[in-house]
XYZ file of C-alpha atoms in Angstrom:
425
model
C 0.000 0.000 0.000
C 1.261 3.530 -0.760
C 0.573 4.568 2.819
C 3.273 2.194 4.026
C 5.933 3.586 1.645
C 7.422 6.027 4.145
C 10.841 7.651 3.835
C 11.783 7.039 7.469
C 11.377 4.256 9.993
C 9.628 6.604 12.422
C 7.040 7.595 9.831
C 6.611 3.988 8.770
C 5.915 2.794 12.321
C 3.495 5.630 12.958
C 1.671 5.036 9.654
C 1.246 1.300 10.183
C 0.112 1.596 13.799
C -2.201 4.515 12.936
C -3.915 2.373 10.275
C -4.411 -0.463 12.746
C -5.709 2.064 15.320
C -8.249 3.452 12.847
C -9.406 -0.054 11.965
C -9.685 -0.875 15.658
C -11.721 2.269 16.348
C -14.071 1.445 13.454
C -14.542 -2.055 14.788
C -15.303 -0.719 18.285
C -17.711 1.835 16.833
C -19.536 -0.879 14.882
C -19.817 -3.072 17.967
C -21.130 -0.194 20.129
C -23.701 0.792 17.486
C -24.819 -2.816 17.267
C -25.207 -2.796 21.077
C -27.539 0.258 20.832
C -25.294 2.583 22.748
C -26.194 6.206 22.768
C -24.255 8.482 20.425
C -22.603 10.510 23.159
C -21.449 7.304 24.937
C -20.057 5.972 21.695
C -18.225 9.250 20.994
C -16.766 9.432 24.510
C -15.635 5.819 24.361
C -13.975 6.304 20.977
C -12.132 9.413 22.225
C -10.812 7.555 25.282
C -9.722 4.562 23.202
C -8.156 6.852 20.577
C -6.109 8.676 23.256
C -4.996 5.365 24.739
C -3.983 4.052 21.292
C -2.133 7.305 20.490
C -0.147 7.067 23.727
C 0.594 3.391 23.060
C 1.738 4.145 19.488
C 4.026 6.970 20.611
C 5.591 4.850 23.355
C 6.109 1.947 20.977
C 7.703 4.208 18.377
C 9.946 5.819 20.996
C 11.020 2.389 22.291
C 12.051 1.269 18.817
C 13.668 4.520 17.683
C 15.593 5.025 20.950
C 17.665 1.928 20.211
C 18.785 3.492 16.951
C 19.357 6.873 18.618
C 21.690 5.238 21.132
C 23.511 3.488 18.297
C 23.871 6.813 16.486
C 25.422 8.394 19.580
C 27.875 5.497 19.703
C 28.763 5.976 16.037
C 29.241 9.729 16.531
C 31.715 8.969 19.334
C 33.592 6.583 17.032
C 33.762 9.257 14.327
C 35.606 11.594 16.720
C 37.856 8.693 17.841
C 36.256 8.458 21.292
C 36.176 4.705 21.738
C 35.293 4.732 25.435
C 31.658 5.769 24.902
C 29.494 2.651 24.693
C 25.747 2.658 23.899
C 23.754 0.215 26.024
C 20.721 -1.453 24.526
C 17.378 -1.240 26.305
C 16.934 -4.928 25.545
C 19.244 -7.525 27.064
C 18.493 -10.109 24.387
C 17.503 -10.266 20.772
C 18.684 -8.563 17.628
C 18.908 -5.085 19.184
C 21.147 -6.307 22.011
C 23.272 -8.192 19.467
C 23.540 -5.026 17.330
C 24.799 -2.965 20.273
C 27.263 -5.693 21.282
C 28.682 -5.670 17.763
C 29.094 -1.890 17.968
C 30.951 -2.267 21.243
C 33.287 -4.901 19.776
C 33.902 -2.652 16.768
C 34.864 0.233 19.083
C 37.280 -1.973 20.998
C 38.917 -3.180 17.775
C 39.242 0.385 16.497
C 40.715 1.433 19.844
C 43.323 -1.325 19.474
C 44.143 -0.251 15.922
C 44.374 3.392 16.995
C 46.792 2.464 19.772
C 48.920 0.594 17.266
C 48.859 3.540 14.865
C 49.785 5.893 17.702
C 52.696 3.654 18.687
C 53.882 3.466 15.083
C 53.631 7.231 14.711
C 55.529 7.741 17.979
C 58.275 5.367 16.831
C 58.420 7.177 13.508
C 58.852 10.567 15.183
C 61.528 9.119 17.486
C 63.343 7.703 14.452
C 63.107 11.062 12.680
C 64.725 12.760 15.690
C 67.629 10.284 15.715
C 68.606 10.628 12.053
C 71.091 13.299 10.956
C 69.565 13.842 7.535
C 66.843 16.507 7.184
C 63.328 15.062 7.485
C 60.155 17.164 7.206
C 56.545 16.235 8.014
C 53.634 18.027 6.331
C 50.082 17.593 7.581
C 46.927 17.031 5.558
C 46.712 20.751 4.767
C 50.268 20.760 3.352
C 51.650 22.700 6.324
C 54.921 21.894 8.083
C 53.981 20.132 11.325
C 57.304 18.569 12.385
C 60.982 18.215 11.460
C 64.190 17.005 13.079
C 67.243 18.956 14.224
C 68.946 18.453 10.845
C 66.382 20.906 9.423
C 68.685 23.727 10.531
C 71.533 22.422 8.353
C 69.244 22.789 5.350
C 67.416 26.038 6.090
C 69.740 27.713 8.626
C 67.179 27.924 11.467
C 65.316 25.536 13.789
C 62.195 24.072 12.223
C 59.971 25.734 14.852
C 60.650 29.034 13.072
C 58.896 27.595 10.004
C 56.019 25.790 11.749
C 52.929 25.633 9.498
C 54.951 26.928 6.542
C 53.926 25.721 3.098
C 56.322 23.804 0.810
C 56.391 26.834 -1.487
C 57.616 29.068 1.336
C 60.469 26.601 1.960
C 61.463 26.679 -1.704
C 60.133 23.200 -2.486
C 58.766 22.575 -5.965
C 56.631 19.576 -6.932
C 56.759 18.124 -10.457
C 55.715 14.851 -12.031
C 59.100 13.485 -10.905
C 58.526 14.387 -7.244
C 59.763 17.120 -4.917
C 62.815 19.275 -5.666
C 64.771 21.924 -3.781
C 66.483 23.982 -6.494
C 67.269 27.005 -4.315
C 70.203 25.337 -2.499
C 73.816 25.231 -3.698
C 74.105 21.571 -2.802
C 72.145 18.926 -4.673
C 69.437 17.252 -2.605
C 67.383 14.215 -3.505
C 63.942 14.310 -1.886
C 62.182 11.027 -1.081
C 58.549 11.062 -0.019
C 56.188 8.707 1.789
C 52.892 8.942 3.665
C 51.650 7.865 7.072
C 48.541 8.394 9.206
C 48.677 10.172 12.549
C 45.635 11.181 14.643
C 43.346 10.195 11.795
C 45.056 12.526 9.305
C 47.291 11.661 6.388
C 50.791 13.145 6.714
C 53.563 13.397 4.155
C 57.176 12.653 5.102
C 59.978 14.175 3.020
C 63.523 12.827 3.444
C 66.430 14.889 2.080
C 69.602 13.144 0.942
C 72.685 15.171 0.070
C 73.707 13.872 -3.339
C 77.009 15.747 -3.176
C 77.953 13.871 0.002
C 76.961 10.552 -1.547
C 79.045 11.273 -4.651
C 82.021 12.338 -2.532
C 81.708 9.211 -0.420
C 81.681 7.077 -3.558
C 84.705 8.901 -4.978
C 86.575 8.684 -1.686
C 85.849 4.969 -1.433
C 87.269 4.451 -4.937
C 90.417 6.420 -4.046
C 90.777 4.476 -0.826
C 90.706 1.205 -2.732
C 93.345 2.475 -5.165
C 95.544 3.820 -2.365
C 95.375 0.563 -0.391
C 96.354 -1.523 -3.421
C 99.123 0.868 -4.497
C 100.388 1.211 -0.928
C 100.605 -2.525 -0.460
C 102.461 -3.098 -3.717
C 104.814 -0.125 -3.264
C 105.723 -1.114 0.318
C 106.436 -4.682 -0.748
C 108.764 -3.383 -3.440
C 110.455 -0.621 -1.462
C 111.401 -2.658 1.583
C 113.812 -5.065 -0.189
C 115.193 -2.254 -2.391
C 115.948 -0.093 0.647
C 117.515 -2.977 2.552
C 119.630 -3.979 -0.456
C 120.809 -0.393 -1.015
C 121.833 -0.014 2.634
C 123.604 -3.398 2.555
C 125.534 -2.553 -0.608
C 126.433 0.904 0.743
C 127.999 -0.681 3.844
C 130.163 -2.946 1.657
C 131.076 -0.433 -1.042
C 134.458 1.313 -0.933
C 133.663 3.845 -3.638
C 132.443 7.213 -2.337
C 130.470 7.747 -5.514
C 128.711 4.402 -5.191
C 127.987 5.026 -1.514
C 126.492 8.398 -2.356
C 124.314 6.886 -5.118
C 123.143 4.070 -2.828
C 122.435 6.590 -0.065
C 120.248 8.556 -2.490
C 118.400 5.333 -3.419
C 117.833 4.489 0.260
C 116.720 8.040 1.048
C 114.235 8.082 -1.822
C 112.881 4.715 -0.717
C 112.239 6.073 2.780
C 110.701 9.216 1.286
C 108.390 7.154 -0.925
C 107.410 4.972 2.020
C 106.545 8.082 4.014
C 104.582 9.380 1.028
C 102.540 6.154 0.881
C 101.963 6.178 4.634
C 100.609 9.712 4.478
C 98.177 8.836 1.690
C 96.974 5.765 3.576
C 95.499 8.148 6.163
C 92.755 8.965 3.648
C 91.280 5.486 4.093
C 91.192 5.584 7.884
C 88.247 6.298 10.161
C 89.465 8.761 12.763
C 89.158 8.036 16.482
C 87.989 11.494 17.485
C 88.258 12.744 21.054
C 85.525 15.389 20.939
C 85.601 18.021 23.672
C 85.022 21.700 24.297
C 87.909 23.838 23.063
C 88.417 27.334 24.433
C 88.624 29.527 21.323
C 90.818 32.174 22.965
C 93.448 29.595 23.967
C 93.163 27.891 20.580
C 93.760 31.225 18.822
C 96.889 31.905 20.870
C 98.321 28.496 19.931
C 97.829 29.167 16.230
C 99.313 32.664 16.513
C 102.369 31.179 18.212
C 102.793 28.639 15.365
C 102.540 31.420 12.761
C 104.252 34.165 14.729
C 106.027 35.472 11.614
C 102.754 35.985 9.759
C 99.856 38.426 10.028
C 97.095 36.308 11.568
C 94.046 37.887 13.240
C 91.166 36.288 15.172
C 87.651 37.590 15.822
C 85.160 35.498 17.726
C 81.698 36.018 19.179
C 81.743 32.480 20.556
C 83.675 30.989 23.441
C 83.851 27.288 22.597
C 84.328 24.847 19.742
C 83.194 21.235 19.946
C 85.952 19.244 18.222
C 89.004 17.037 18.579
C 91.831 19.444 19.562
C 94.583 17.615 17.684
C 92.764 17.087 14.417
C 91.052 20.478 14.273
C 94.389 22.170 14.908
C 95.885 20.206 12.019
C 93.059 21.443 9.771
C 93.811 25.076 10.630
C 97.559 24.547 10.207
C 97.004 23.137 6.702
C 94.663 25.969 5.734
C 96.950 28.698 7.085
C 100.002 27.102 5.497
C 98.201 27.035 2.117
C 97.158 30.676 2.500
C 100.643 31.974 3.288
C 102.175 29.806 0.545
C 99.693 31.519 -1.809
C 101.480 34.804 -0.948
C 98.823 36.001 1.470
C 100.031 38.889 3.629
C 97.059 38.664 5.989
C 94.680 35.933 7.132
C 91.544 36.631 9.170
C 89.707 33.932 11.102
C 86.151 34.694 12.261
C 84.168 32.314 14.496
C 80.530 32.693 15.518
C 77.515 30.556 16.360
C 74.576 30.307 13.988
C 71.631 27.888 13.794
C 73.046 25.472 16.384
C 76.398 25.375 14.587
C 79.835 26.913 14.850
C 80.455 28.938 11.693
C 84.142 29.496 10.906
C 85.476 31.657 8.069
C 89.165 31.768 7.098
C 89.746 34.685 4.708
C 93.103 35.441 3.073
C 94.322 37.989 0.530
C 96.548 35.658 -1.482
C 96.405 35.023 -5.216
C 93.482 32.588 -4.960
C 93.013 29.626 -7.282
C 92.314 29.397 -10.986
C 90.366 26.138 -10.544
C 88.410 25.240 -7.400
C 86.489 22.304 -8.864
C 88.929 19.537 -7.886
C 90.417 20.882 -4.663
C 89.207 17.912 -2.610
C 90.154 15.220 -5.136
C 93.051 13.091 -3.828
C 96.358 13.580 -5.718
C 95.094 16.853 -7.248
C 97.307 19.829 -6.402
C 98.013 23.312 -7.731
C 101.516 23.405 -6.196
C 104.624 22.269 -8.006
C 105.853 20.376 -4.956
C 102.390 19.517 -3.636
C 101.132 16.006 -3.013
C 97.379 16.633 -3.180
C 96.566 15.344 0.270
C 96.163 18.390 2.562
C 92.668 19.569 1.655
C 91.333 16.038 1.210
C 92.548 15.190 4.691
C 90.995 18.419 6.036
C 87.606 17.590 4.575
C 87.827 14.053 5.920
C 88.441 15.448 9.427
C 85.645 18.047 9.209
C 83.064 15.617 7.851
C 83.909 13.038 10.509
C 83.145 15.811 13.008
C 79.691 16.036 11.406
C 80.495 19.352 9.718
C 81.231 20.693 6.255
C 83.949 22.677 4.499
C 83.709 24.911 1.440
C 86.403 26.874 -0.411
C 85.656 29.752 -2.754
C 87.628 32.546 -4.367
C 86.809 35.974 -3.025
C 84.998 38.448 -5.310
C 87.102 40.068 -8.022
C 87.285 43.285 -6.031
C 88.969 41.367 -3.231
C 91.990 39.116 -3.595
C 92.379 35.697 -2.026
C 90.040 32.942 -0.902
C 87.504 32.198 1.815
C 87.263 28.837 3.551
C 83.927 28.274 5.311
C 83.698 25.535 7.953
C 80.610 24.485 9.915
C 80.804 22.290 13.008
C 78.045 21.070 15.347
C 77.895 22.963 18.630
C 77.685 19.715 20.589
C 77.897 16.024 19.886
C 74.898 14.321 18.308
């Protein structure tokens, strides 16, 4: 019947029960008329019965609909991730009770899954904090919601300064090949992945310094070559040196003794040369500690007392290995003064949780700065091509970086820029 085609359960229940109530009232009216009741008695009786039926219909409808209302409240709580709100059925048995029990079990399962997601997200954030490569988290609205301490090495400031910044504000560009960061001097590869936290989808961007990876690959290749060459050269030099010294002790000719002495000396020199290059393949055992910059400056001035060396510092401490970091500065200062520099200025300050060191000289600079850190490459006639490579190895094992550039044309010389962490990781 069309009367039963209601759009809601409430209307359907009311329509069906109203039809049965009307039929019941008609039947009562027919019976009372057949019993010869007076009209006013019949009317009064029908009114009383109609009120009773209306109350009964409304209570019945409320009883049925209330079960669904309670279920809806339960579902609303689930939608806002409140899994501790349980809807209790008015009936302890039957399909309604079973329906509410299923809702309760669903809430408990979702609570378990949420706890697992929360644990995974917490572990992910802890992992992000431990890694020394920049990692950025963007929320569902593409706003920066989290990053690790390495963010400052990429953007020069703590990530909190850029909270809720958009990728565009950070210089990130998205293409069909993924994210890119073209505004930086160094080349960065950006990997992306997604995870869910607090019901929202987040995007994780991981930055990998391609320049460092390339340098590591190049250094590994040089280390392999140096180890092989060193082994073969040592095996050849040792018997040659011993034989030359033995023959020199038996020779009576001054000329022969002099020639054999030269052979022995060159063997020792070549062995020393190989030993020095083998240092490129070693992992340094650093003894990191706080270094007083004022005392450190006085030591360097004493070593280069014949040269014009000036220090300016707004910081008090460096976090480094005293022996190795001093060797880095000695190499850099020696290179500067050999490049006919008449003055070298060293400036040290703290910036973005790092020690920023600049070594500026007024020498003749370099015609080619592309291969300065390549082993065996040198611009000096008597150079061996090891000094700067060794310096970079020391700085990078400190967790820092080193960069060498010629000064602008209006200013002679070069500038060496070194960054070091303020404290250990």
